[in-house]
mmCIF file of C-alpha atoms and ligand atoms in Angstrom:
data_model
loop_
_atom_site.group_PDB
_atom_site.id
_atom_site.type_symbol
_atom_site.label_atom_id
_atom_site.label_comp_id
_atom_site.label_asym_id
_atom_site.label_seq_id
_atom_site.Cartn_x
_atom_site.Cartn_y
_atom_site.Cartn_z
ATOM 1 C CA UNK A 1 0.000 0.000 0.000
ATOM 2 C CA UNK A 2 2.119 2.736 -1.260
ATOM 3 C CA UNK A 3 1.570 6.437 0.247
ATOM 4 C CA UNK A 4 2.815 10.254 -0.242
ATOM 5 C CA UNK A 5 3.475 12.213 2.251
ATOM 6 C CA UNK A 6 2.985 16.402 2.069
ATOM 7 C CA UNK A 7 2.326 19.039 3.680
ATOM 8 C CA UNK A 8 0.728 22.468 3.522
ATOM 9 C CA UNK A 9 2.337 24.994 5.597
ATOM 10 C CA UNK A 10 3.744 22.041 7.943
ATOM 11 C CA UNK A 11 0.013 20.574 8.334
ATOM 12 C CA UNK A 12 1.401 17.142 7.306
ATOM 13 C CA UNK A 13 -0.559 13.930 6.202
ATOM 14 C CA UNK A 14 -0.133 10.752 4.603
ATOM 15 C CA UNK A 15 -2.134 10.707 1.423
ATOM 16 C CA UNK A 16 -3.398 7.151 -0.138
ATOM 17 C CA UNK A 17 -4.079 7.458 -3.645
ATOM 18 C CA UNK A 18 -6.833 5.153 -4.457
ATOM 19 C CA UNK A 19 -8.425 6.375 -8.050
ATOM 20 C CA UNK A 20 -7.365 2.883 -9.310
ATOM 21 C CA UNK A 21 -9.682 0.680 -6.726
ATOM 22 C CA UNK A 22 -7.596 -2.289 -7.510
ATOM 23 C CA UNK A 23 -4.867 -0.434 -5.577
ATOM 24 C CA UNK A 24 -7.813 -0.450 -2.242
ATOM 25 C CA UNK A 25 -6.383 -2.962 0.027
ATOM 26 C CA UNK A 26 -7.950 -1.838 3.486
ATOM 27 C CA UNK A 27 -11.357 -2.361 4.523
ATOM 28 C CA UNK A 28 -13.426 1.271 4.741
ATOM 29 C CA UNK A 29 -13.803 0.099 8.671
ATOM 30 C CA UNK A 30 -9.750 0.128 8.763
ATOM 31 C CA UNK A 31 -9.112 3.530 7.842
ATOM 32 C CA UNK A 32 -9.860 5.661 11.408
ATOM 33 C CA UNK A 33 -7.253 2.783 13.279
ATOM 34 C CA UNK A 34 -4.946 3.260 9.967
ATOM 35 C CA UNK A 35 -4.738 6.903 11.037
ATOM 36 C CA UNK A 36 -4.227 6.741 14.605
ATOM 37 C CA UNK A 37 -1.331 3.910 14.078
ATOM 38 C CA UNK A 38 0.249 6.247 10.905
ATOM 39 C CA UNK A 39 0.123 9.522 12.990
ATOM 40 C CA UNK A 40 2.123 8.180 15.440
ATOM 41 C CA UNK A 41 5.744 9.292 15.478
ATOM 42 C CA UNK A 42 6.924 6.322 17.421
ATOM 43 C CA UNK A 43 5.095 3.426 16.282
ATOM 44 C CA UNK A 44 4.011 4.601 13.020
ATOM 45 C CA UNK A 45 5.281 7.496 10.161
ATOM 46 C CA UNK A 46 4.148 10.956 12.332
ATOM 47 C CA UNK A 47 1.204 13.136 10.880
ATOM 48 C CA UNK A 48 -1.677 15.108 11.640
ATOM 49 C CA UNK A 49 -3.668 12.440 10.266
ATOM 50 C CA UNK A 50 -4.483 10.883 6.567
ATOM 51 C CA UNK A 51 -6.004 11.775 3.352
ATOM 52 C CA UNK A 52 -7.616 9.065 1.031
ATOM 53 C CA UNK A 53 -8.065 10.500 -2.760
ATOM 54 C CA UNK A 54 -10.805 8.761 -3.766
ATOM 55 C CA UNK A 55 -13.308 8.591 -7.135
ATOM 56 C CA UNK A 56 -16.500 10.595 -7.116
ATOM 57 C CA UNK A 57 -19.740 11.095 -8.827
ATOM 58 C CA UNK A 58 -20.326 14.300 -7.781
ATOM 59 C CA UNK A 59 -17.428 16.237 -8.407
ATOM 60 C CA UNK A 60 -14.110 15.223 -10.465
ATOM 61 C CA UNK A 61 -11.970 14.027 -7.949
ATOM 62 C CA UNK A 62 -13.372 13.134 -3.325
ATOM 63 C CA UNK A 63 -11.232 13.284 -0.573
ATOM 64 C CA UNK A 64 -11.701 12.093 2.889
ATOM 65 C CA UNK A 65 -9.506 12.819 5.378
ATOM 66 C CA UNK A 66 -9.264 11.327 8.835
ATOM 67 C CA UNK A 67 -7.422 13.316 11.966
ATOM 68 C CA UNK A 68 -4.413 11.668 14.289
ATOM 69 C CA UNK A 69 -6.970 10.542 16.547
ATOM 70 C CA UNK A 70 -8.570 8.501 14.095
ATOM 71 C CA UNK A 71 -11.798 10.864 13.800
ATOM 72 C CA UNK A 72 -12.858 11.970 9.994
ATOM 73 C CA UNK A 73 -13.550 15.517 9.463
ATOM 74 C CA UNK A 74 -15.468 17.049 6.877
ATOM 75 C CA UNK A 75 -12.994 18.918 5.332
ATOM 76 C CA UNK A 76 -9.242 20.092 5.698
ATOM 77 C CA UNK A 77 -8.064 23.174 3.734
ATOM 78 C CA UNK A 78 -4.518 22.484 3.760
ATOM 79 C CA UNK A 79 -5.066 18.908 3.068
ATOM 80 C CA UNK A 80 -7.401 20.386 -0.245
ATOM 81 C CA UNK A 81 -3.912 22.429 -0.968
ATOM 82 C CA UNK A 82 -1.621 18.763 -1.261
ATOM 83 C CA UNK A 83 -4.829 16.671 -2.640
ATOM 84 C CA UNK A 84 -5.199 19.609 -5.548
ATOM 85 C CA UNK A 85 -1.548 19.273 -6.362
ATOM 86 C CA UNK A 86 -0.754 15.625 -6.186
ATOM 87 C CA UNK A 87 -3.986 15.086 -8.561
ATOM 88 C CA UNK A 88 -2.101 17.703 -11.076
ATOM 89 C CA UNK A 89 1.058 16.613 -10.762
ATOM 90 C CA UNK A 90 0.322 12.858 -11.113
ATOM 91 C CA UNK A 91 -1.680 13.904 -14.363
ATOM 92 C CA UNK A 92 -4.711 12.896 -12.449
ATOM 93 C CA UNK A 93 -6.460 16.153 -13.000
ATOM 94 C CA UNK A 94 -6.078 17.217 -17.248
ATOM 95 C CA UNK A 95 -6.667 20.975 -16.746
ATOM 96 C CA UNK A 96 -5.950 23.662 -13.661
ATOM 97 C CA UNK A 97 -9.251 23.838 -12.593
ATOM 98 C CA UNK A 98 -11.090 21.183 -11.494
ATOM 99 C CA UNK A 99 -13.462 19.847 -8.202
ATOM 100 C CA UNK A 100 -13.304 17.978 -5.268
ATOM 101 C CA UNK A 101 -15.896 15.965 -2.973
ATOM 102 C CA UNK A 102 -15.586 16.087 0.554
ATOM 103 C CA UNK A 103 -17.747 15.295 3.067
ATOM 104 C CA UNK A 104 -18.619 19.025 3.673
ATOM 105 C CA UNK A 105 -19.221 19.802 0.259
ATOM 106 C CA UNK A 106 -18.142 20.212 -3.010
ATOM 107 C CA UNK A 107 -14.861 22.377 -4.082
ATOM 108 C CA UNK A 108 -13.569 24.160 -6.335
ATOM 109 C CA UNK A 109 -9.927 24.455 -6.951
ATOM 110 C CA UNK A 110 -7.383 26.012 -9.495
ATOM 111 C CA UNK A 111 -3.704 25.569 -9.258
ATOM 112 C CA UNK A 112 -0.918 27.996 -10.818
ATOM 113 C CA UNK A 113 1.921 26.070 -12.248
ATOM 114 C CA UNK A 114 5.660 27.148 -13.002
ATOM 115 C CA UNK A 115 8.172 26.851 -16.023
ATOM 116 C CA UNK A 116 8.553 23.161 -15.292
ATOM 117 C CA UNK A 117 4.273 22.542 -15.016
ATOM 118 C CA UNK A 118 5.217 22.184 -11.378
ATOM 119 C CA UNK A 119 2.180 23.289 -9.281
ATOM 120 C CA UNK A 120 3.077 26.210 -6.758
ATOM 121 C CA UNK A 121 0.122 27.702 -5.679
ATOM 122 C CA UNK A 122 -3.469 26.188 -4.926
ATOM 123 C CA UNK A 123 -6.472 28.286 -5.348
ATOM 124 C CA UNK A 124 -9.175 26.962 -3.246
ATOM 125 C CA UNK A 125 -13.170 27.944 -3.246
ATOM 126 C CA UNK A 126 -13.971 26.884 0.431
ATOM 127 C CA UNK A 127 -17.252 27.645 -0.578
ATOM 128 C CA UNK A 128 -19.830 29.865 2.368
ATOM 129 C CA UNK A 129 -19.635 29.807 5.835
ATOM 130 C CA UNK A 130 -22.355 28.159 8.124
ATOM 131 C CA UNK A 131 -22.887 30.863 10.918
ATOM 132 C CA UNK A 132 -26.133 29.222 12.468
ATOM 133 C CA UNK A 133 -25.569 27.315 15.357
ATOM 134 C CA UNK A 134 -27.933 24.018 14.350
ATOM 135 C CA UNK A 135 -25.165 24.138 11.390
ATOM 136 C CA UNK A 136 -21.894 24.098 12.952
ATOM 137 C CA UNK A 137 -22.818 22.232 15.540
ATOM 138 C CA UNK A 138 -23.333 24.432 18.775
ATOM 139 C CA UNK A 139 -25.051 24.181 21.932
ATOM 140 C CA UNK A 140 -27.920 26.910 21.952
ATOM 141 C CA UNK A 141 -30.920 28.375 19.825
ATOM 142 C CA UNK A 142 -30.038 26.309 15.886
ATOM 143 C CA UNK A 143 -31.477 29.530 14.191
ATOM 144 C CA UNK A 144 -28.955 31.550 16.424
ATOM 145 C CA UNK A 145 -25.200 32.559 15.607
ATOM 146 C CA UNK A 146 -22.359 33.090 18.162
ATOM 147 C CA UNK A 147 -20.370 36.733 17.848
ATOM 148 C CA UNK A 148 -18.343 37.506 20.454
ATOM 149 C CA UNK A 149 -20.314 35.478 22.862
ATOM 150 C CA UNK A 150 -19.009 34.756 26.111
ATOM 151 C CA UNK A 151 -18.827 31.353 27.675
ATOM 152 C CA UNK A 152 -16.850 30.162 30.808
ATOM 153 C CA UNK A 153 -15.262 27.250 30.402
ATOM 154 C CA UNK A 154 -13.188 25.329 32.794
ATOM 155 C CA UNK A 155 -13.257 29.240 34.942
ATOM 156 C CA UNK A 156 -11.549 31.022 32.396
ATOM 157 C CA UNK A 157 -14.041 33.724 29.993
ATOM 158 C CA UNK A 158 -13.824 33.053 26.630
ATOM 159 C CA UNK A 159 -15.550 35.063 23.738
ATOM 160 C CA UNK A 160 -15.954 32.903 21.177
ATOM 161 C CA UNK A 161 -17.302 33.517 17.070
ATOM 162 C CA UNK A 162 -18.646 30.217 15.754
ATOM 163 C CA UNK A 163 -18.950 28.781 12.190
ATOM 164 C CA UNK A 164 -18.827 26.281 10.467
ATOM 165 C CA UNK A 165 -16.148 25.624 7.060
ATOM 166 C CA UNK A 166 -17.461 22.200 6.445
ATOM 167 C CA UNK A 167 -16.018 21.596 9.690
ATOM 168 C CA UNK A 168 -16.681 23.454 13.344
ATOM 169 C CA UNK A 169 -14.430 26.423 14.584
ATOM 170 C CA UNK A 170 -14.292 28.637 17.671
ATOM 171 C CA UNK A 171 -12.548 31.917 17.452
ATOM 172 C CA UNK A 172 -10.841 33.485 20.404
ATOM 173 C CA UNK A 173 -9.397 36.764 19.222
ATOM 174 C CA UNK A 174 -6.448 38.203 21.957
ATOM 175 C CA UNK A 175 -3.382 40.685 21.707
ATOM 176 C CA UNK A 176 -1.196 38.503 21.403
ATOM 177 C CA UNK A 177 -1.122 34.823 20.048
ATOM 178 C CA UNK A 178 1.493 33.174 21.923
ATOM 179 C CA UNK A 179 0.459 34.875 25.577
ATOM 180 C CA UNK A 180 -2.425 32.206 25.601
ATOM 181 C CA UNK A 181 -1.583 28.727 27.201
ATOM 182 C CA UNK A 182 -3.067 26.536 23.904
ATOM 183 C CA UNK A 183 -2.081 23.352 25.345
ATOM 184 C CA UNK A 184 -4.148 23.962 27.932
ATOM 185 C CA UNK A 185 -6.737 25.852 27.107
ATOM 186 C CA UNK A 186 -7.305 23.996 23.810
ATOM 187 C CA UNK A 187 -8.911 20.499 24.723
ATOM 188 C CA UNK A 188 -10.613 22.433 27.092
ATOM 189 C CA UNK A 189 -12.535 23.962 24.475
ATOM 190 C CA UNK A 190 -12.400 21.224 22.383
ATOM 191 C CA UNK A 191 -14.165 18.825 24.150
ATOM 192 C CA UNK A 192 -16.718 21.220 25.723
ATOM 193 C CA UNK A 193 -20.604 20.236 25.914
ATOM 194 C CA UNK A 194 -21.309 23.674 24.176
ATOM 195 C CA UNK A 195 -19.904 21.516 20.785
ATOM 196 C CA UNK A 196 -21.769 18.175 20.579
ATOM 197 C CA UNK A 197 -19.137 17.356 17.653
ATOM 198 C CA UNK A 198 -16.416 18.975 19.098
ATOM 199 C CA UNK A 199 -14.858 21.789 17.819
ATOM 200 C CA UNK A 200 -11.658 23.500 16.476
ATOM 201 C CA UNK A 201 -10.384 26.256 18.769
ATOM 202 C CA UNK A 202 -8.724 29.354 17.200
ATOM 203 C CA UNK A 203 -6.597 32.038 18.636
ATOM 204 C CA UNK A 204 -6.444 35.173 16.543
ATOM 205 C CA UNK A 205 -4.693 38.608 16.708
ATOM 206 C CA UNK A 206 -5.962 41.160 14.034
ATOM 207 C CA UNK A 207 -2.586 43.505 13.785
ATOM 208 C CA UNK A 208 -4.619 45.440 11.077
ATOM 209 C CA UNK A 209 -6.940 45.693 8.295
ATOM 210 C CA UNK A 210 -5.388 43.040 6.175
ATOM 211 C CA UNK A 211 -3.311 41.000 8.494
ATOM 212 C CA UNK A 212 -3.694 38.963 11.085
ATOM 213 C CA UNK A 213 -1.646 36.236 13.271
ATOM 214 C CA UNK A 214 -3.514 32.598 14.246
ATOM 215 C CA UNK A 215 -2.488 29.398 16.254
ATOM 216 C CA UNK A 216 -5.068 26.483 16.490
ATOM 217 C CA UNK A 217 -5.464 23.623 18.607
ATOM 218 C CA UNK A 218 -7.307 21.165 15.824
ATOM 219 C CA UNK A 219 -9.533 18.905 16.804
ATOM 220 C CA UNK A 220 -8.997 15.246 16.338
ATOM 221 C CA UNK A 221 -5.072 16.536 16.380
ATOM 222 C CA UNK A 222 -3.922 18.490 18.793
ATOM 223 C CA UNK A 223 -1.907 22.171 18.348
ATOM 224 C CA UNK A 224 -0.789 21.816 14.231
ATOM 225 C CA UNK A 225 1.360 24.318 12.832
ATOM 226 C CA UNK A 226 -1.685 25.540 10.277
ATOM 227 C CA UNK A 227 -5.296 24.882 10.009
ATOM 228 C CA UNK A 228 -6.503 26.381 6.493
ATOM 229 C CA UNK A 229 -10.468 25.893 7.211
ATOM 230 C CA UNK A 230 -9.416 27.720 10.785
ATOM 231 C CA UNK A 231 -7.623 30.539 8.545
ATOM 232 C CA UNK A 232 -10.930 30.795 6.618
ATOM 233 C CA UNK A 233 -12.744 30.715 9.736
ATOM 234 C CA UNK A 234 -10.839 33.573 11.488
ATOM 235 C CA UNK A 235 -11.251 35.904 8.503
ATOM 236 C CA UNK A 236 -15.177 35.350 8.616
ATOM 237 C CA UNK A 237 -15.115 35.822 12.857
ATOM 238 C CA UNK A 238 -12.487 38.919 12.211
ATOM 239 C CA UNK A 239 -15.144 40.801 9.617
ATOM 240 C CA UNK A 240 -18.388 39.607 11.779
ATOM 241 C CA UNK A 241 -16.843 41.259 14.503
ATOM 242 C CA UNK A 242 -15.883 44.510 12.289
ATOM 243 C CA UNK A 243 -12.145 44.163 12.470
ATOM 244 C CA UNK A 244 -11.925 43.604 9.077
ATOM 245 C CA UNK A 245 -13.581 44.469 5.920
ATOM 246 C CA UNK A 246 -15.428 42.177 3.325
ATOM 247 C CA UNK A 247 -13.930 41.288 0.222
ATOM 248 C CA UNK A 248 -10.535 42.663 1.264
ATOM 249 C CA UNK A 249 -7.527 39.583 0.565
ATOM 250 C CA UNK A 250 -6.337 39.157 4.084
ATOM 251 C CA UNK A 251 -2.920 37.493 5.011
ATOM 252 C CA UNK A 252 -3.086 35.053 7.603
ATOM 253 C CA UNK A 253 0.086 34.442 9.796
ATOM 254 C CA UNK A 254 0.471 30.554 11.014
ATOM 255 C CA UNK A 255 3.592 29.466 12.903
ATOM 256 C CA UNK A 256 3.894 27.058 9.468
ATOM 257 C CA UNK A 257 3.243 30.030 7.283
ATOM 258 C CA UNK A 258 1.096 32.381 5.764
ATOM 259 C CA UNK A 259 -2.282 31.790 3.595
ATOM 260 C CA UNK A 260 -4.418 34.450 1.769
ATOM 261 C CA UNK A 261 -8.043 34.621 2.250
ATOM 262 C CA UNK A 262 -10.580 36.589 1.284
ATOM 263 C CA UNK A 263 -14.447 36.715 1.910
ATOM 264 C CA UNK A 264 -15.723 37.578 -1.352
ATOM 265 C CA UNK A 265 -19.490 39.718 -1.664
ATOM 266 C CA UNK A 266 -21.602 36.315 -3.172
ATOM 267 C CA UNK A 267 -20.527 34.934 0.357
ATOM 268 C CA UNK A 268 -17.902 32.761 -0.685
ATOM 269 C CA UNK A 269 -14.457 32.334 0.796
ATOM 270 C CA UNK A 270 -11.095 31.933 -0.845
ATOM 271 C CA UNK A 271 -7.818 30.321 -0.116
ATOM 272 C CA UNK A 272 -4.523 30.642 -1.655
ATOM 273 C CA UNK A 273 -1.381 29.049 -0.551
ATOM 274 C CA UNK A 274 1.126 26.155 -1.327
ATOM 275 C CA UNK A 275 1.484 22.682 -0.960
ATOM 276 C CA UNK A 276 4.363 20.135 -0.884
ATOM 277 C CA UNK A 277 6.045 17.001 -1.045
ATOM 278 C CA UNK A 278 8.016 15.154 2.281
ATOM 279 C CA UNK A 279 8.550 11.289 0.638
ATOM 280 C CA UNK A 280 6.590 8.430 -0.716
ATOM 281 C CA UNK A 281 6.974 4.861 0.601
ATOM 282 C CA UNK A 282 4.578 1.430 1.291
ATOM 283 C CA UNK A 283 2.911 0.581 4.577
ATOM 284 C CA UNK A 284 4.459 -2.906 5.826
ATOM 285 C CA UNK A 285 2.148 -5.621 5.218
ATOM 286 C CA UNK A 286 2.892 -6.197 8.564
ATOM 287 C CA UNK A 287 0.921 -3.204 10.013
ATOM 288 C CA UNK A 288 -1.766 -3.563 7.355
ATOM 289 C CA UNK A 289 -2.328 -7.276 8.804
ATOM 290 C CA UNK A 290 -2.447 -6.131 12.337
ATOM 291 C CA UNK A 291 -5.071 -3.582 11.757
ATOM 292 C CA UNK A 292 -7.450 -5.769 9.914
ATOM 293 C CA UNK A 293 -7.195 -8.470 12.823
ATOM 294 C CA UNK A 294 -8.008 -5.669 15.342
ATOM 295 C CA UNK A 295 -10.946 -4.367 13.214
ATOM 296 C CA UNK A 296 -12.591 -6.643 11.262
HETATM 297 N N1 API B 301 -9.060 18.794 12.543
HETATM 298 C C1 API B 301 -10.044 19.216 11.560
HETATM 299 C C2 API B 301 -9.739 18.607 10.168
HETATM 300 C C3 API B 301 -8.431 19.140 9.561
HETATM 301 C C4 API B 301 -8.524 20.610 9.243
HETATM 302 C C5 API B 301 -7.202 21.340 9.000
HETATM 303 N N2 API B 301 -5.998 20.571 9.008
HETATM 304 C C6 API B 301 -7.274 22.246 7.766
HETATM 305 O O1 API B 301 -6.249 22.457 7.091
HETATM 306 O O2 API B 301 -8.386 22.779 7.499
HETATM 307 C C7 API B 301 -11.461 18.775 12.025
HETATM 308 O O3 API B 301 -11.570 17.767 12.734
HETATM 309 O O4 API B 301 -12.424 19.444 11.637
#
């Protein structure tokens, strides 16, 4: 079971390429245990999870991704960002623009290539946010939204902006990113009852009109060095809340790197940054045979 492995500003995962189904050698029950032993850096490769690029009939290309613990989200920006560029580089995908399933809905995506047809950039369409609270999911009236609400988790005051990417995330916005214990603070939020599907906690600093800094404790993976739904998802909290304004391309700072997004006036948002290569190998048979004897 061969694999690539890639990253998108240091968000790193393991991506099985499975367009040719006679490649599929793992049980669909397999894959959430597949990412949990893969993720590991001790007893398996190290990630923030795993991607499987699979065949759709809704949109040209699906991806499902699963997170280090094993959980599968409904979508992963950064993972979009490798998926989009392995699919052009492996002459997968015949023209720069093309679409991609996931389980939140369907993309689309346009990548810029160099001199050598070498993709460097990856325009994504993350589509509109979900604001209501029955849509992210959040604790509370479903035909409500959450601005700058405060909650008190755990004693400490938060005032959180909640939406939804495809995915859930809580925005925290502070002075100063790193002043705020994440590790601590994160799970905390994480796995509060206000989030019946948990939730992705992010930290934001708006330094000004088009900039701002962002750290993220993911859920289903712990603090990751970028989160490009969470990027999109800060941008949308930062211009609810008036700190930023609407269709303005907004540079997101991320201890991996930095990602432009902008909120565009038909409501949806964009996403441009790169995406690259770490090595390609094959899963032992070994591990594969454990797994299925645990599972199935
Ligand atoms: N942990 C996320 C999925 C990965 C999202 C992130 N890596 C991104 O780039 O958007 C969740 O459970 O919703």
């Amino acid at each position: 079971m061969m694999f690539t492995k890639m990253h998108g500003l240091g968000n790193n995962y393991i991506l099985f390429d499975e367009l040719d189904n006679s490649k599929n050698e793992l049980d669909d029950k397999c894959y959430s245990e597949l990412s949990r032993k893969l993720s590991d850096g001790n007893f398996g490769i190290g990630s923030d999870g795993i991607i499987r690029i699979c065949p759709s009939n809704k949109a040209d290309f699906k991806m499902r991704i699963f997170n280090e613990d094993g959980s599968e989200a409904k979508n992963c920006g950064n993972g979009l960002r490798c998926v989009a560029k392995f699919l052009y580089d492996h002459l997968y995908a015949t023209t720069q623009q093309f679409t991609i399933e996931t389980l939140g809905g369907v993309v689309g995506v346009e990548v810029d290539v160099n001199n050598d047809n070498q993709v460097e950039y990856v325009l994504v369409d993350m589509g509109e946010p979900k604001l209501l609270k029955g849509m992210i999911p959040m604790k509370g009236d479903p035909f409500g939204v959450a601005i700058n609400e405060s909650h008190i988790i755990e004693g400490k005051e938060f005032h959180l902006t909640c939406l939804s990417m495809g995915n859930p995330h809580a925005i925290h916005f502070v002075e100063n990113v790193n002043d705020i214990p994440l590790e601590e603070i994160g799970p905390n939020l994480e796995q509060s009852p206000l989030f019946p599907e948990r939730v992705n906690v992010g930290i934001v600093h708006v330094k000004s009109r088009q900039e701002m800094d962002y750290r993220v404790w993911e859920r289903g993976s712990g603090i990751t060095m970028a989160c490009g739904t969470g990027a999109c998802a800060s941008v949308v909290a930062a211009t609810l809340n008036e700190f930023l304004d609407r269709n303005e391309p907004i540079v997101v700072h991320l201890p991996g790197g930095d990602l432009t997004i902008q909120w565009d006036t038909h409501g949806h948002v964009w996403m441009r940054g790169t995406a690259h290569y770490i090595c390609h190998g094959e899963i032992d048979r070994s591990l594969l045979s454990n797994i299925r004897r645990k599972i199935i």
